[in-house]
mmCIF file of C-alpha atoms in Angstrom:
data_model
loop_
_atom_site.group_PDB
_atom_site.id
_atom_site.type_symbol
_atom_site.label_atom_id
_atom_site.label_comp_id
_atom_site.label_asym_id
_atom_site.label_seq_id
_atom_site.Cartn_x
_atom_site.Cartn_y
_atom_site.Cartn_z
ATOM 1 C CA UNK A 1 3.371 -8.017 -5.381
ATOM 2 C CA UNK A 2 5.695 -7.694 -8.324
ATOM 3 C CA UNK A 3 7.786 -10.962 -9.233
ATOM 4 C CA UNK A 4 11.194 -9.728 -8.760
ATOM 5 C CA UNK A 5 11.847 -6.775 -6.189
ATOM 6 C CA UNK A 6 14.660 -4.756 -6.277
ATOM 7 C CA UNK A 7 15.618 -1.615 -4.130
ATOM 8 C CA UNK A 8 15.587 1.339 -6.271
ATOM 9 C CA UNK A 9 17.884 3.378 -4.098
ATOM 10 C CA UNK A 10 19.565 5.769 -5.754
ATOM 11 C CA UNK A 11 22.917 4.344 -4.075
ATOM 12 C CA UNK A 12 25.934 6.046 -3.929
ATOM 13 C CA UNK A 13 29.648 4.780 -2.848
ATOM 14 C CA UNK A 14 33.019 5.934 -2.821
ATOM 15 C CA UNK A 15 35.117 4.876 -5.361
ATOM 16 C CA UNK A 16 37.057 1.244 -4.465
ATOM 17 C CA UNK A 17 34.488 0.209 -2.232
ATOM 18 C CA UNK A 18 32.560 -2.722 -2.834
ATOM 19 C CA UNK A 19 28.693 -2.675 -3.637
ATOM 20 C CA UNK A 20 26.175 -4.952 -3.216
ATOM 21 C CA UNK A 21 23.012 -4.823 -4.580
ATOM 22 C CA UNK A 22 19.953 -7.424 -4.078
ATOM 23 C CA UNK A 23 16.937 -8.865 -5.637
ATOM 24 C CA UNK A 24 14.070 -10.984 -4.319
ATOM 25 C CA UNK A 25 11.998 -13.156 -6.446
ATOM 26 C CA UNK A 26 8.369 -14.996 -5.688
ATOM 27 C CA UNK A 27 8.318 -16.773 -8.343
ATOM 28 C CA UNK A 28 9.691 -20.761 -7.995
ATOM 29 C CA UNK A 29 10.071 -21.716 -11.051
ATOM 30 C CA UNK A 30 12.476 -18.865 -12.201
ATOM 31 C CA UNK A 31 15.675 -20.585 -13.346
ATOM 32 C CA UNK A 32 17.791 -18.038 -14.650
ATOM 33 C CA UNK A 33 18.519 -15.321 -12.926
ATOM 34 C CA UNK A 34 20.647 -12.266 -15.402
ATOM 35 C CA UNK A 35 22.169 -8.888 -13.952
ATOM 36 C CA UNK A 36 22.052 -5.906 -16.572
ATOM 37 C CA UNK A 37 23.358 -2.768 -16.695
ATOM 38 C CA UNK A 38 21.930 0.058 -18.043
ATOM 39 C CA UNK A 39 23.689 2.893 -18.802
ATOM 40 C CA UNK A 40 21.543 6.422 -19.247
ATOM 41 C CA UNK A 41 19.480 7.094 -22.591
ATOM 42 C CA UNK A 42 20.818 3.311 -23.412
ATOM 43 C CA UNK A 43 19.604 -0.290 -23.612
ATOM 44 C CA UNK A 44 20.566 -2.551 -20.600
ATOM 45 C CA UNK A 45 23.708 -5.146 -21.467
ATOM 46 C CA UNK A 46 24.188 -8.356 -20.234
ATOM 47 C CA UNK A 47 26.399 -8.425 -17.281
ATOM 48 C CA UNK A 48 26.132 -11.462 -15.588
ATOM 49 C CA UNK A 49 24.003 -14.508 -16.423
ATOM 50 C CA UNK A 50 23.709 -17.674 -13.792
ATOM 51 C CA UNK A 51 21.818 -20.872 -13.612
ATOM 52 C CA UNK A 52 19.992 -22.007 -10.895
ATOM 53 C CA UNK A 53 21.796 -21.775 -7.768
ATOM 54 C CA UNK A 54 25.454 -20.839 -7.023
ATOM 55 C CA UNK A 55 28.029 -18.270 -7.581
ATOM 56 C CA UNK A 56 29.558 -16.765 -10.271
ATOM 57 C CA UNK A 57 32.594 -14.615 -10.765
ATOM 58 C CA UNK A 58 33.750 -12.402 -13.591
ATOM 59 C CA UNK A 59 36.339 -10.067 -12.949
ATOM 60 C CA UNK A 60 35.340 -6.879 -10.521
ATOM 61 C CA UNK A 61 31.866 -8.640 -10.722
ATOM 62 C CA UNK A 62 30.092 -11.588 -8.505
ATOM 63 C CA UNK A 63 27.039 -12.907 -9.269
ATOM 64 C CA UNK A 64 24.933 -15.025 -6.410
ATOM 65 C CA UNK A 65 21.697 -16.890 -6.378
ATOM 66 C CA UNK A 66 20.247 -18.735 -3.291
ATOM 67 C CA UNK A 67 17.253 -20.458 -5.035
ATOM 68 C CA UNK A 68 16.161 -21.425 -1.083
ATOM 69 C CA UNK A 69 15.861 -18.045 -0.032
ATOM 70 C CA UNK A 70 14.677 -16.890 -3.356
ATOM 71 C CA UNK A 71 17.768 -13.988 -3.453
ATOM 72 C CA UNK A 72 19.738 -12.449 -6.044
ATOM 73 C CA UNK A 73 23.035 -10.559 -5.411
ATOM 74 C CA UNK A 74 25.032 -8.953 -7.251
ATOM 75 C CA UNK A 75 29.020 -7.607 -6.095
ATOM 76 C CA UNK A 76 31.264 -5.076 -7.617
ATOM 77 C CA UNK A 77 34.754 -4.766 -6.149
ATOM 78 C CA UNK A 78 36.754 -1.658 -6.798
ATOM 79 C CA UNK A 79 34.013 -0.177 -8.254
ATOM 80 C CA UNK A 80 34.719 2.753 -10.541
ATOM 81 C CA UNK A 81 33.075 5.725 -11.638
ATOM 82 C CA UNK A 82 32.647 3.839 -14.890
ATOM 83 C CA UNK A 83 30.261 1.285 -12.560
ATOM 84 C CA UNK A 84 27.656 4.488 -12.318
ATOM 85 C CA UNK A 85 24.709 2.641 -13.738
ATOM 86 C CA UNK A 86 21.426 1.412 -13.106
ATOM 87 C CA UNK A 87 21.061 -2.034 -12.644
ATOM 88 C CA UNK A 88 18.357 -3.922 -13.494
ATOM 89 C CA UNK A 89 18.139 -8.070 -12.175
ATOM 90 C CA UNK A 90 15.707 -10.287 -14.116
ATOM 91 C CA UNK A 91 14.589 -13.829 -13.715
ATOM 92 C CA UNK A 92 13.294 -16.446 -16.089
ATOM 93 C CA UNK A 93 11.932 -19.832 -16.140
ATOM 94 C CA UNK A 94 12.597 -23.003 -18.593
ATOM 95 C CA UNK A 95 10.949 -23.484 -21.364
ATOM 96 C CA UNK A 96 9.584 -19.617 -21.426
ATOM 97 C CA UNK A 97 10.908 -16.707 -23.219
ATOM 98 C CA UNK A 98 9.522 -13.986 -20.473
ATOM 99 C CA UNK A 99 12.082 -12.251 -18.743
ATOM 100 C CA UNK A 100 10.624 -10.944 -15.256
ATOM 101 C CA UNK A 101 13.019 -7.146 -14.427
ATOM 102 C CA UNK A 102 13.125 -5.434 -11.042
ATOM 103 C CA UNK A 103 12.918 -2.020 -11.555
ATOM 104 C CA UNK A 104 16.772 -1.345 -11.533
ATOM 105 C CA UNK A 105 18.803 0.288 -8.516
ATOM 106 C CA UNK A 106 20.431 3.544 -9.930
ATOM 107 C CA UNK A 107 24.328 3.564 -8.835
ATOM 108 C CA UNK A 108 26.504 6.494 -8.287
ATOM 109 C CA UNK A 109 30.291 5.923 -7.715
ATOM 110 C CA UNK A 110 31.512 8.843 -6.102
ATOM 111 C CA UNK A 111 35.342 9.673 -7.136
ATOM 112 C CA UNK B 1 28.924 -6.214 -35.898
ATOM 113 C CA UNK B 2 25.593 -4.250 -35.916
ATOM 114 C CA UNK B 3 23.709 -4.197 -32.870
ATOM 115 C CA UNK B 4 19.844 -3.873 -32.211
ATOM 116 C CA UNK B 5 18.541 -0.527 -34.043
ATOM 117 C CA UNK B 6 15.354 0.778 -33.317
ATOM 118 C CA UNK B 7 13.599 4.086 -34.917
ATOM 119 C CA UNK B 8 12.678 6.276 -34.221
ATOM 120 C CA UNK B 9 14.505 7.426 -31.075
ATOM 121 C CA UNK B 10 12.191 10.141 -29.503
ATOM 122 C CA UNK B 11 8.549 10.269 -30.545
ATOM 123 C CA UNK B 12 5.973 12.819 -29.436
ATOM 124 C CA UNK B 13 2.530 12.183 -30.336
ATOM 125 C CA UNK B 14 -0.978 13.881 -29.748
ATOM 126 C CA UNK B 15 -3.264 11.808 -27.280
ATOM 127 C CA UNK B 16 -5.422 9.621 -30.120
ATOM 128 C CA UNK B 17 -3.182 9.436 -32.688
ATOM 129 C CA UNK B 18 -1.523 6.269 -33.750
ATOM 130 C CA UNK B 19 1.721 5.412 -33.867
ATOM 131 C CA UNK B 20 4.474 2.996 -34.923
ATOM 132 C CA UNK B 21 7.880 2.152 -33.820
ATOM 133 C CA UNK B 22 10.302 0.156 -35.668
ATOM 134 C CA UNK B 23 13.072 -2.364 -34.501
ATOM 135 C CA UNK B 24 15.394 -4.108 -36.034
ATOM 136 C CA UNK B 25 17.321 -7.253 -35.027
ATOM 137 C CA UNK B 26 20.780 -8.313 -35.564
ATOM 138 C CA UNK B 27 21.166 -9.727 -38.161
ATOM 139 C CA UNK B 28 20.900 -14.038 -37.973
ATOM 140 C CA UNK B 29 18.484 -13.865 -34.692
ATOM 141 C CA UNK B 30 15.265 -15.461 -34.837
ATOM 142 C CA UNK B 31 14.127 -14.475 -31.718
ATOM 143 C CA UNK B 32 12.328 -10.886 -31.131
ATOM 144 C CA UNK B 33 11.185 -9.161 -28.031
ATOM 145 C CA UNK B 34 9.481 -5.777 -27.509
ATOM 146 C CA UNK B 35 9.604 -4.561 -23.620
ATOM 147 C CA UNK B 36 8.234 -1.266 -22.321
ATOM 148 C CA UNK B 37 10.349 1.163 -19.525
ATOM 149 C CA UNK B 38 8.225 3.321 -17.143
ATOM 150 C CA UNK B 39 9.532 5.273 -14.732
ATOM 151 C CA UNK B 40 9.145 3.130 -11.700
ATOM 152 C CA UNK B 41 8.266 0.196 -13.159
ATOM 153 C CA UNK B 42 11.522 -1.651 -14.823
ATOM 154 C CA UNK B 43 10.954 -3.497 -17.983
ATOM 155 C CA UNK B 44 7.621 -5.153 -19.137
ATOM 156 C CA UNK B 45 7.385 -7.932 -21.309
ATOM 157 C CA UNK B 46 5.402 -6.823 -23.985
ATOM 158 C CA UNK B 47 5.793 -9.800 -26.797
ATOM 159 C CA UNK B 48 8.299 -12.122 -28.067
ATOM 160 C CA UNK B 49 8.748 -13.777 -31.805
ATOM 161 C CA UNK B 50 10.590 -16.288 -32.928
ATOM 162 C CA UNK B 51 10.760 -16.103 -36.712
ATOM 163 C CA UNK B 52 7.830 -14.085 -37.732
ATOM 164 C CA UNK B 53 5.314 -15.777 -35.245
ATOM 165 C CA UNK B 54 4.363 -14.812 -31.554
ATOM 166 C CA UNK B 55 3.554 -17.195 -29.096
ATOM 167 C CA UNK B 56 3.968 -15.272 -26.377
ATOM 168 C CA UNK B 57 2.018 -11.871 -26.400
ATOM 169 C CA UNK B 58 0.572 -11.845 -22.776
ATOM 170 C CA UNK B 59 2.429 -8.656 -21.829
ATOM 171 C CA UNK B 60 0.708 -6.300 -24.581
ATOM 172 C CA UNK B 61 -1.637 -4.296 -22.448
ATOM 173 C CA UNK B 62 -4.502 -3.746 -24.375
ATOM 174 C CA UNK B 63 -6.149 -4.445 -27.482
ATOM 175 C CA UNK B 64 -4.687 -0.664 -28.978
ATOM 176 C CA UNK B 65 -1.183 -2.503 -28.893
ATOM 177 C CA UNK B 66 -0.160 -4.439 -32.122
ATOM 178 C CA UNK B 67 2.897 -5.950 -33.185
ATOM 179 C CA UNK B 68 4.016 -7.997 -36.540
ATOM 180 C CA UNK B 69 7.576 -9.664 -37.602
ATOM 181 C CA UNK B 70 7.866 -9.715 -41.175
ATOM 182 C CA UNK B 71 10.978 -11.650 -43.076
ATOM 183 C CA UNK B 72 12.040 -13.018 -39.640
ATOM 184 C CA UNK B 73 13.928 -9.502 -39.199
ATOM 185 C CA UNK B 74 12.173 -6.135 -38.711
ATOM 186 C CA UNK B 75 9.204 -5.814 -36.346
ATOM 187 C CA UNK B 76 6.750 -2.893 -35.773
ATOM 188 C CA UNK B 77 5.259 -2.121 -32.781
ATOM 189 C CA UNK B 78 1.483 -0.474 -33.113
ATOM 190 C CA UNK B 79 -0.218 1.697 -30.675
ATOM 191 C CA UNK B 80 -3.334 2.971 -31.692
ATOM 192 C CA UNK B 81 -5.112 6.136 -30.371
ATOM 193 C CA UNK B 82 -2.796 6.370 -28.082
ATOM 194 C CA UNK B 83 -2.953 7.757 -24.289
ATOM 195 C CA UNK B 84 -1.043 9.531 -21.979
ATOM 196 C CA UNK B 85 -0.229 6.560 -19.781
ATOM 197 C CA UNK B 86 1.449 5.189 -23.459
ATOM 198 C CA UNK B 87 4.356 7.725 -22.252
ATOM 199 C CA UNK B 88 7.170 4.759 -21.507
ATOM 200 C CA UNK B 89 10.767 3.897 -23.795
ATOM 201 C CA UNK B 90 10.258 0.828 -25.722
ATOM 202 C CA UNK B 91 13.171 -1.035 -25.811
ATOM 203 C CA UNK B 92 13.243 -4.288 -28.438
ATOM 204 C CA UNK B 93 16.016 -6.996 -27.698
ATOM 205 C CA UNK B 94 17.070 -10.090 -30.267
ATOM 206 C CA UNK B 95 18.731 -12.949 -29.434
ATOM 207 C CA UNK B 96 20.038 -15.809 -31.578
ATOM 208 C CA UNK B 97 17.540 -18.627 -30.940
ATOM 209 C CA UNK B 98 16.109 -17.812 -27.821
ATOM 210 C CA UNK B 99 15.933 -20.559 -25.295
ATOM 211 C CA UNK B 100 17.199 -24.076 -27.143
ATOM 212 C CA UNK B 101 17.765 -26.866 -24.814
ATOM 213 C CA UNK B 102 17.431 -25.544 -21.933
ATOM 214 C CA UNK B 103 20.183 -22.889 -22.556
ATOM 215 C CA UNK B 104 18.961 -19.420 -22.551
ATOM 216 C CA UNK B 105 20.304 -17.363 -25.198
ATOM 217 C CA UNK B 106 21.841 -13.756 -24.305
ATOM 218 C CA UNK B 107 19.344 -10.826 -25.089
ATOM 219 C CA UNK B 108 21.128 -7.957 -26.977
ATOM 220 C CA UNK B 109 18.537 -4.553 -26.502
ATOM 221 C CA UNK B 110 18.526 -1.301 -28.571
ATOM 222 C CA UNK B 111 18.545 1.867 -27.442
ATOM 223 C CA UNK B 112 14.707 2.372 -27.221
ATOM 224 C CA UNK B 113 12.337 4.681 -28.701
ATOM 225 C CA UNK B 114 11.135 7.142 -26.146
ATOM 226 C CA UNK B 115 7.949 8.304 -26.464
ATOM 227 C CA UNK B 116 5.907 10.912 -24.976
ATOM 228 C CA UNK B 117 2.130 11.201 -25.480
ATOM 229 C CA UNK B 118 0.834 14.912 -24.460
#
C-alpha cells in the first residue's frame, strides 16, 4: 500500500463547476500536507500548503486536512479551463525532508 | 528571478550506457532534491542535499544510481548501465533551507529531464 493514495481519474467538469479532488494518507506522522499542480511537459508548483489539520482558503482554491480521518481535499470553485492540470497531493513529516506524492489526478475543464 | 534549470531536457540512451543529468538550483538555496516521475507512479523521492551533503538518500533505487552536490549549487544525477525500467522524467526541486524550525520551506521543481532508455 502506497503512503498517499490519490484517484488518478482522468476527471473532467464543465467549466464553473466546482471540483473536488481527494487524497488518503497511512502514514501518522505526516504533518504537512501540499497540493501541486502540474501542468503538461512541466514541473509541479506549489498550490496550496497546510499544517496539520484545518482549512485553508486562497482564492478559487480550498485546501482541507482531517488528520483523524487521515484525508486530504482539495476545492476549486469556478474552475476554468486554465485549472486543466494534473494534480499531485503530497505529505510530509517534521523533522524529514521526504515528500510522500500520490500519483496526481489529471483534470480536464471542459469549456 | 531564475527558476530551477535542469539539462538536458530529453535524453535517449542505449540500455547499458551511462548517463548523467544535470540540475541546477536557484540561486541562494541550500537545499537539493532529485525525484523520479513514472507513469503511474507520481513522484519518488530519490535524494535530498542540503549544502553539498546528503543525508537522506533512501529513495535511490539501486546501487547504479549516484548523485553529488558540488559548491552547494549544481548537482548531477548518475545512472550507470542503465535499463529500460530507468525510462521515468527526473524532476530536481530547491528550496531555500529546507525544513528550519519546524517550518517547511516551499519546493520550487524544474522542468525535468525525460529520459527514455531503448
Amino acid at each position: 500500500q502506497k503512503e498517499v493514495e490519490q484517484d488518478p481519474g482522468p476527471l473532467s467538469v464543465p467549466e464553473g463547476a466546482i471540483v473536488s479532488l481527494n487524497c488518503t494518507y497511512s502514514n501518522s506522522a505526516f504533518q504537512y500536507f501540499m497540493w501541486y499542480r502540474q501542468y503538461s511537459r512541466k514541473g509541479p508548483e506549489l498550490l496550496m500548503y497546510t499544517y496539520s489539520s484545518g482549512n485553508k482558503e486562497d482564492g478559487r482554491f480550498t485546501a482541507q486536512v482531517d488528520k483523524s480521518s487521515k484525508y486530504i481535499s482539495l476545492f476549486i470553485r469556478d474552475s476554468q479551463p486554465s485549472d486543466s492540470a494534473t494534480y499531485l497531493c503530497s505529505s510530509g513529516g517534521f523533522g524529514n525532508e521526504k515528500l510522500t506524492f500520490g500519483t496526481g489526478t489529471r483534470l480536464t475543464i471542459i469549456p | 528571478g531564475a527558476g530551477v534549470s535542469q539539462s538536458p531536457s530529453n535524453k535517449v540512451t542505449e540500455k547499458g550506457k551511462d548517463v548523467e543529468l544535470r540540475c541546477d538550483p536557484i540561486s541562494g538555496h541550500t537545499a537539493l532534491y532529485w525525484y523520479r516521475q513514472s507513469l503511474g507512479q507520481g513522484l519518488e523521492f530519490l535524494i535530498y542535499f542540503q549544502g553539498n551533503s546528503a543525508p537522506d538518500k533512501s529513495g535511490l533505487p539501486s546501487d547504479r544510481f549516484s548523485a553529488e552536490r558540488t559548491g552547494g549549487s549544481v548537482s548531477t544525477l548518475t545512472i550507470q548501465r542503465t535499463q529500460q525500467e530507468d525510462s521515468a522524467v527526473y524532476l530536481c526541486a530547491s528550496s531555500r533551507t529546507g525544513t528550519s524550525g519546524g517550518a517547511r520551506e516551499t519546493q520550487y521543481f524544474g522542468p525535468g529531464t525525460r529520459l527514455l532508455v531503448l
